[in-house]
Amino acid sequence: MARVALVTGGTRGIGAAIAKRFKEDGHTVVVCDVVQDQIDKFSAETGIAGYSIDVSDYNSVKAGVEKIEQEVGPIDILVNNAGITRDGRMVKMTREKNWDPVIAVNLTSAFNTCNIIAGGMADRKWGRIIQISSMNGQRAQFGQSNYSATKAGIIGFNRSIAAELARNGVTCNVICPGFILTEMTAAMPKEILDGEVKKIPCGRIGEPEDIAKAASFLASEDAAWITGETISVNGGQHMP
Ligand code: NAP
């Protein structure tokens, strides 16, 4: 059945792949992002509507969701994908540069979107919430204490809201990607990325579409009895 889906940070990388896959699945898809030019370019290329929403800002999410629901319809599927990194050794980090922005974009954003959208899903007795966490929320990663804290935090947040929303037909699940070829990983030093790819048992870096396939399943009717789950999609690199 066709649903209305919102993918945050959906104009590039993993989010764009999920948005395109949902469109192929027959859903009405919208994405949000912060850079208007990027949104316009993505919409022109894909025919997928885009909205300017800063997911770290509660009022921006509220206004954006109201606009989407008026123009497109109530949101049935929410993918919390937007995320940033501000890497460094913990003792060298500052609140302003490394900690506060990463907590706001990667973790507080999930409260903002779920708090505003999940109530409507519960009232309509159907919903799918998919959180994009990370393998580095499941294991140690040198230089990413801020990022790891948010990605582990999302898993805990998700389990609790899954328990609260299950009775109303809303499932909440987490995908933990391993290394996926996007602008985020392209920004890593080449020797570090090459070293990580050598550790992947499946023998290759992931494609954004590998994550989109998992999201497509979790958003489907067939996944109705899966909730509170954390699925690793990492080529076997980490088996928690
Ligand atoms: P990406 O290419 O850097 O894309 C991230 C997207 O999020 C961009 O479209 C970005 O928009 C958007 N965004 C950033 N801040 C935002 C905000 N405040 N409000 C709304 N949108 C915002 O990243 P990616 O590699 O596709 O990663 C997507 C998700 O997967 C992230 O949560 C990331 O942590 C997770 N992940 C990625 C990997 C990987 O290997 N790539 C592995 C594990 C987990 P702008 O263009 O405006 O910045």
Tab-separated table of C-alpha atoms and ligand atoms in Angstrom:
chain	number	residue	atom	x	y	z
A	1	MET	CA	0.000	0.000	0.000
A	2	ALA	CA	1.309	3.469	-0.905
A	3	ARG	CA	2.201	5.620	2.095
A	4	VAL	CA	3.580	9.108	2.701
A	5	ALA	CA	7.251	8.969	3.705
A	6	LEU	CA	9.593	11.676	5.042
A	7	VAL	CA	13.349	11.083	4.820
A	8	THR	CA	15.457	13.624	6.727
A	9	GLY	CA	18.775	14.659	5.177
A	10	GLY	CA	17.407	13.029	2.050
A	11	THR	CA	19.049	14.943	-0.798
A	12	ARG	CA	22.305	12.984	-0.881
A	13	GLY	CA	24.075	9.867	0.340
A	14	ILE	CA	22.105	7.240	2.226
A	15	GLY	CA	19.014	9.451	2.592
A	16	ALA	CA	18.771	10.045	-1.163
A	17	ALA	CA	19.048	6.294	-1.838
A	18	ILE	CA	16.265	5.584	0.676
A	19	ALA	CA	14.041	8.300	-0.827
A	20	LYS	CA	14.530	6.925	-4.364
A	21	ARG	CA	13.880	3.343	-3.218
A	22	PHE	CA	10.678	4.369	-1.406
A	23	LYS	CA	9.532	6.096	-4.611
A	24	GLU	CA	10.173	2.842	-6.541
A	25	ASP	CA	8.169	1.032	-3.841
A	26	GLY	CA	5.202	3.260	-4.757
A	27	HIS	CA	5.228	5.585	-1.755
A	28	THR	CA	4.724	9.352	-1.916
A	29	VAL	CA	8.109	10.566	-0.742
A	30	VAL	CA	9.321	13.904	0.591
A	31	VAL	CA	12.790	14.773	1.837
A	32	CYS	CA	14.094	17.562	4.025
A	33	ASP	CA	17.464	19.207	4.211
A	34	VAL	CA	18.911	22.595	5.106
A	35	VAL	CA	20.525	23.840	1.893
A	36	GLN	CA	17.809	25.132	-0.471
A	37	ASP	CA	19.917	24.875	-3.667
A	38	GLN	CA	20.636	21.222	-2.917
A	39	ILE	CA	16.938	20.566	-2.279
A	40	ASP	CA	15.954	22.232	-5.583
A	41	LYS	CA	18.593	20.254	-7.515
A	42	PHE	CA	17.505	16.941	-5.981
A	43	SER	CA	13.798	17.637	-6.610
A	44	ALA	CA	14.488	18.584	-10.240
A	45	GLU	CA	16.496	15.361	-10.792
A	46	THR	CA	14.143	12.940	-9.018
A	47	GLY	CA	10.673	14.501	-8.935
A	48	ILE	CA	10.740	14.043	-5.136
A	49	ALA	CA	9.504	17.112	-3.215
A	50	GLY	CA	11.938	18.680	-0.778
A	51	TYR	CA	11.447	20.933	2.240
A	52	SER	CA	13.892	23.126	4.082
A	53	ILE	CA	13.912	21.896	7.687
A	54	ASP	CA	16.721	22.002	10.247
A	55	VAL	CA	16.074	18.803	12.200
A	56	SER	CA	18.028	20.078	15.213
A	57	ASP	CA	15.540	22.957	15.639
A	58	TYR	CA	12.165	21.927	17.158
A	59	ASN	CA	10.293	24.912	15.706
A	60	SER	CA	11.727	24.315	12.238
A	61	VAL	CA	10.578	20.673	12.370
A	62	LYS	CA	7.117	21.673	13.609
A	63	ALA	CA	6.607	24.272	10.872
A	64	GLY	CA	8.028	21.949	8.185
A	65	VAL	CA	5.895	18.975	9.199
A	66	GLU	CA	2.754	21.135	9.244
A	67	LYS	CA	3.571	22.280	5.696
A	68	ILE	CA	4.218	18.712	4.489
A	69	GLU	CA	0.993	17.427	6.066
A	70	GLN	CA	-1.034	20.250	4.475
A	71	GLU	CA	0.555	19.896	1.025
A	72	VAL	CA	1.131	16.127	0.809
A	73	GLY	CA	-0.759	14.419	3.643
A	74	PRO	CA	-0.108	12.847	7.041
A	75	ILE	CA	3.325	11.231	7.387
A	76	ASP	CA	3.156	7.419	7.688
A	77	ILE	CA	6.856	6.588	7.381
A	78	LEU	CA	9.611	8.628	9.053
A	79	VAL	CA	13.299	7.995	8.416
A	80	ASN	CA	15.607	9.888	10.772
A	81	ASN	CA	18.681	9.911	8.545
A	82	ALA	CA	20.228	13.407	8.808
A	83	GLY	CA	23.552	13.271	10.595
A	84	ILE	CA	26.910	14.989	10.927
A	85	THR	CA	30.402	14.236	12.229
A	86	ARG	CA	32.805	16.574	14.064
A	87	ASP	CA	35.605	14.106	14.857
A	88	GLY	CA	38.505	14.555	17.261
A	89	ARG	CA	40.029	13.028	20.377
A	90	MET	CA	37.717	13.613	23.328
A	91	VAL	CA	40.269	15.640	25.308
A	92	LYS	CA	40.703	17.992	22.330
A	93	MET	CA	36.965	18.478	21.710
A	94	THR	CA	35.048	21.614	22.618
A	95	ARG	CA	31.372	21.896	23.456
A	96	GLU	CA	30.832	24.534	20.751
A	97	LYS	CA	32.603	22.860	17.823
A	98	ASN	CA	32.372	19.124	18.461
A	99	TRP	CA	29.816	18.197	21.112
A	100	ASP	CA	26.711	20.403	20.984
A	101	PRO	CA	26.175	20.384	17.187
A	102	VAL	CA	26.549	16.600	16.914
A	103	ILE	CA	24.156	15.959	19.817
A	104	ALA	CA	21.660	18.409	18.297
A	105	VAL	CA	21.707	17.100	14.708
A	106	ASN	CA	22.114	13.378	15.417
A	107	LEU	CA	20.136	12.837	18.629
A	108	THR	CA	17.899	15.766	19.605
A	109	SER	CA	16.599	15.672	16.023
A	110	ALA	CA	15.077	12.230	16.652
A	111	PHE	CA	13.146	13.575	19.640
A	112	ASN	CA	12.000	16.558	17.554
A	113	THR	CA	10.676	14.523	14.619
A	114	CYS	CA	9.230	11.625	16.630
A	115	ASN	CA	7.611	13.924	19.193
A	116	ILE	CA	5.894	15.907	16.434
A	117	ILE	CA	5.009	13.063	14.027
A	118	ALA	CA	4.459	9.855	16.039
A	119	GLY	CA	1.253	10.997	17.765
A	120	GLY	CA	-0.534	11.261	14.403
A	121	MET	CA	0.747	7.835	13.358
A	122	ALA	CA	-0.583	6.350	16.610
A	123	ASP	CA	-3.985	8.026	16.122
A	124	ARG	CA	-4.188	6.531	12.612
A	125	LYS	CA	-3.034	3.120	13.952
A	126	TRP	CA	-0.208	2.710	11.429
A	127	GLY	CA	3.321	4.015	11.269
A	128	ARG	CA	6.934	3.150	10.587
A	129	ILE	CA	9.843	4.953	12.250
A	130	ILE	CA	13.341	4.065	11.056
A	131	GLN	CA	16.404	5.542	12.749
A	132	ILE	CA	19.733	5.578	10.918
A	133	SER	CA	22.320	4.961	13.633
A	134	SER	CA	25.809	3.577	12.927
A	135	MET	CA	28.133	0.642	13.523
A	136	ASN	CA	30.119	3.225	15.520
A	137	GLY	CA	27.230	3.478	17.974
A	138	GLN	CA	27.661	-0.247	18.638
A	139	ARG	CA	31.450	-0.354	19.052
A	140	ALA	CA	34.369	1.878	20.012
A	141	GLN	CA	35.695	4.273	17.393
A	142	PHE	CA	38.770	6.386	18.065
A	143	GLY	CA	38.001	10.083	17.555
A	144	GLN	CA	34.212	9.719	17.533
A	145	SER	CA	33.117	9.833	21.196
A	146	ASN	CA	30.559	12.536	20.346
A	147	TYR	CA	29.187	10.720	17.294
A	148	SER	CA	29.198	7.316	19.045
A	149	ALA	CA	27.274	8.793	21.984
A	150	THR	CA	24.521	10.012	19.653
A	151	LYS	CA	24.358	6.795	17.649
A	152	ALA	CA	24.206	4.625	20.802
A	153	GLY	CA	21.688	7.084	22.268
A	154	ILE	CA	19.391	6.613	19.284
A	155	ILE	CA	19.278	2.863	19.941
A	156	GLY	CA	18.138	3.400	23.551
A	157	PHE	CA	15.650	6.104	22.537
A	158	ASN	CA	14.239	3.817	19.857
A	159	ARG	CA	13.675	0.835	22.176
A	160	SER	CA	11.656	2.952	24.586
A	161	ILE	CA	9.476	4.611	21.962
A	162	ALA	CA	8.970	1.213	20.292
A	163	ALA	CA	7.487	-0.060	23.565
A	164	GLU	CA	5.251	3.012	23.829
A	165	LEU	CA	3.954	2.957	20.236
A	166	ALA	CA	3.648	-0.769	19.402
A	167	ARG	CA	0.045	-1.106	20.569
A	168	ASN	CA	-0.971	1.577	18.057
A	169	GLY	CA	0.525	-0.149	15.012
A	170	VAL	CA	3.652	2.012	14.903
A	171	THR	CA	6.940	0.114	14.601
A	172	CYS	CA	10.295	1.719	15.467
A	173	ASN	CA	13.547	0.175	14.303
A	174	VAL	CA	17.188	1.128	13.923
A	175	ILE	CA	19.564	0.444	11.056
A	176	CYS	CA	23.283	0.541	11.910
A	177	PRO	CA	25.216	1.004	8.668
A	178	GLY	CA	28.862	0.079	8.422
A	179	PHE	CA	31.121	1.955	5.995
A	180	ILE	CA	29.027	3.269	3.094
A	181	LEU	CA	30.434	5.207	0.165
A	182	THR	CA	28.995	8.744	0.581
A	183	GLU	CA	30.349	12.283	1.019
A	184	MET	CA	30.624	11.548	4.771
A	185	THR	CA	33.118	8.700	4.222
A	186	ALA	CA	34.793	10.466	1.276
A	187	ALA	CA	35.800	13.123	3.835
A	188	MET	CA	37.812	10.501	5.812
A	189	PRO	CA	41.592	10.239	5.277
A	190	LYS	CA	42.083	7.728	2.404
A	191	GLU	CA	44.475	5.451	4.328
A	192	ILE	CA	42.003	5.120	7.235
A	193	LEU	CA	39.084	4.329	4.907
A	194	ASP	CA	41.178	1.819	2.906
A	195	GLY	CA	42.202	0.145	6.183
A	196	GLU	CA	38.556	-0.128	7.295
A	197	VAL	CA	37.450	-1.576	3.931
A	198	LYS	CA	40.076	-4.349	4.263
A	199	LYS	CA	38.338	-5.414	7.520
A	200	ILE	CA	34.928	-5.969	5.846
A	201	PRO	CA	34.268	-9.736	5.505
A	202	CYS	CA	31.955	-9.226	2.498
A	203	GLY	CA	34.973	-7.733	0.694
A	204	ARG	CA	33.654	-4.331	-0.348
A	205	ILE	CA	32.510	-0.999	1.037
A	206	GLY	CA	28.720	-0.605	1.273
A	207	GLU	CA	26.598	1.295	-1.230
A	208	PRO	CA	23.809	3.646	-0.074
A	209	GLU	CA	21.402	1.214	-1.784
A	210	ASP	CA	22.423	-1.546	0.678
A	211	ILE	CA	20.867	0.581	3.433
A	212	ALA	CA	17.876	1.563	1.282
A	213	LYS	CA	16.962	-2.118	0.795
A	214	ALA	CA	16.841	-2.676	4.568
A	215	ALA	CA	14.785	0.505	5.032
A	216	SER	CA	12.381	-0.601	2.290
A	217	PHE	CA	11.728	-3.862	4.150
A	218	LEU	CA	11.296	-2.201	7.559
A	219	ALA	CA	8.803	0.251	6.015
A	220	SER	CA	6.755	-2.555	4.447
A	221	GLU	CA	3.618	-4.346	5.642
A	222	ASP	CA	5.739	-7.513	5.949
A	223	ALA	CA	7.759	-5.953	8.801
A	224	ALA	CA	4.687	-5.303	10.983
A	225	TRP	CA	5.841	-7.631	13.794
A	226	ILE	CA	9.384	-6.285	14.027
A	227	THR	CA	9.843	-3.413	16.464
A	228	GLY	CA	12.481	-2.135	18.860
A	229	GLU	CA	15.062	-3.981	16.727
A	230	THR	CA	18.543	-2.849	15.714
A	231	ILE	CA	19.695	-4.245	12.385
A	232	SER	CA	23.388	-4.183	11.449
A	233	VAL	CA	23.988	-3.627	7.721
A	234	ASN	CA	27.774	-3.626	7.620
A	235	GLY	CA	29.080	-6.428	5.384
A	236	GLY	CA	29.883	-8.459	8.497
A	237	GLN	CA	32.434	-5.980	9.867
A	238	HIS	CA	30.876	-5.889	13.342
A	239	MET	CA	28.589	-8.588	14.780
A	240	PRO	CA	27.240	-7.273	18.097
B	1	NAP	P1	25.913	12.754	4.158
B	1	NAP	O1	26.230	12.348	2.764
B	1	NAP	O2	26.828	13.684	4.880
B	1	NAP	O3	24.414	13.334	4.180
B	1	NAP	C1	23.851	13.795	5.380
B	1	NAP	C2	22.601	14.571	5.054
B	1	NAP	O4	22.064	15.128	6.280
B	1	NAP	C3	22.872	15.731	4.120
B	1	NAP	O5	21.856	15.788	3.144
B	1	NAP	C4	22.820	16.922	5.063
B	1	NAP	O6	22.436	18.139	4.463
B	1	NAP	C5	21.756	16.484	6.036
B	1	NAP	N1	21.767	17.304	7.239
B	1	NAP	C6	22.844	17.640	8.001
B	1	NAP	N2	22.461	18.436	9.000
B	1	NAP	C7	21.119	18.595	8.888
B	1	NAP	C8	20.147	19.309	9.642
B	1	NAP	N3	20.473	20.029	10.734
B	1	NAP	N4	18.850	19.276	9.232
B	1	NAP	C9	18.506	18.571	8.125
B	1	NAP	N5	19.374	17.871	7.381
B	1	NAP	C10	20.674	17.891	7.746
B	1	NAP	O7	25.770	11.488	5.106
B	1	NAP	P2	25.510	9.939	4.791
B	1	NAP	O8	26.828	9.284	4.731
B	1	NAP	O9	24.521	9.759	3.713
B	1	NAP	O10	24.874	9.524	6.199
B	1	NAP	C11	23.482	9.497	6.442
B	1	NAP	C12	23.247	8.926	7.826
B	1	NAP	O11	23.860	7.637	7.924
B	1	NAP	C13	23.868	9.779	8.941
B	1	NAP	O12	23.024	9.778	10.066
B	1	NAP	C14	25.165	9.050	9.260
B	1	NAP	O13	25.595	9.277	10.563
B	1	NAP	C15	24.739	7.605	9.032
B	1	NAP	N6	25.851	6.708	8.727
B	1	NAP	C16	26.627	6.875	7.628
B	1	NAP	C17	27.662	5.977	7.379
B	1	NAP	C18	28.545	6.080	6.181
B	1	NAP	O14	29.490	5.285	6.090
B	1	NAP	N7	28.298	6.975	5.245
B	1	NAP	C19	27.900	4.927	8.270
B	1	NAP	C20	27.091	4.798	9.392
B	1	NAP	C21	26.060	5.681	9.604
B	1	NAP	P3	23.523	19.239	3.976
B	1	NAP	O15	23.909	18.808	2.638
B	1	NAP	O16	22.760	20.492	4.004
B	1	NAP	O17	24.663	19.231	4.962
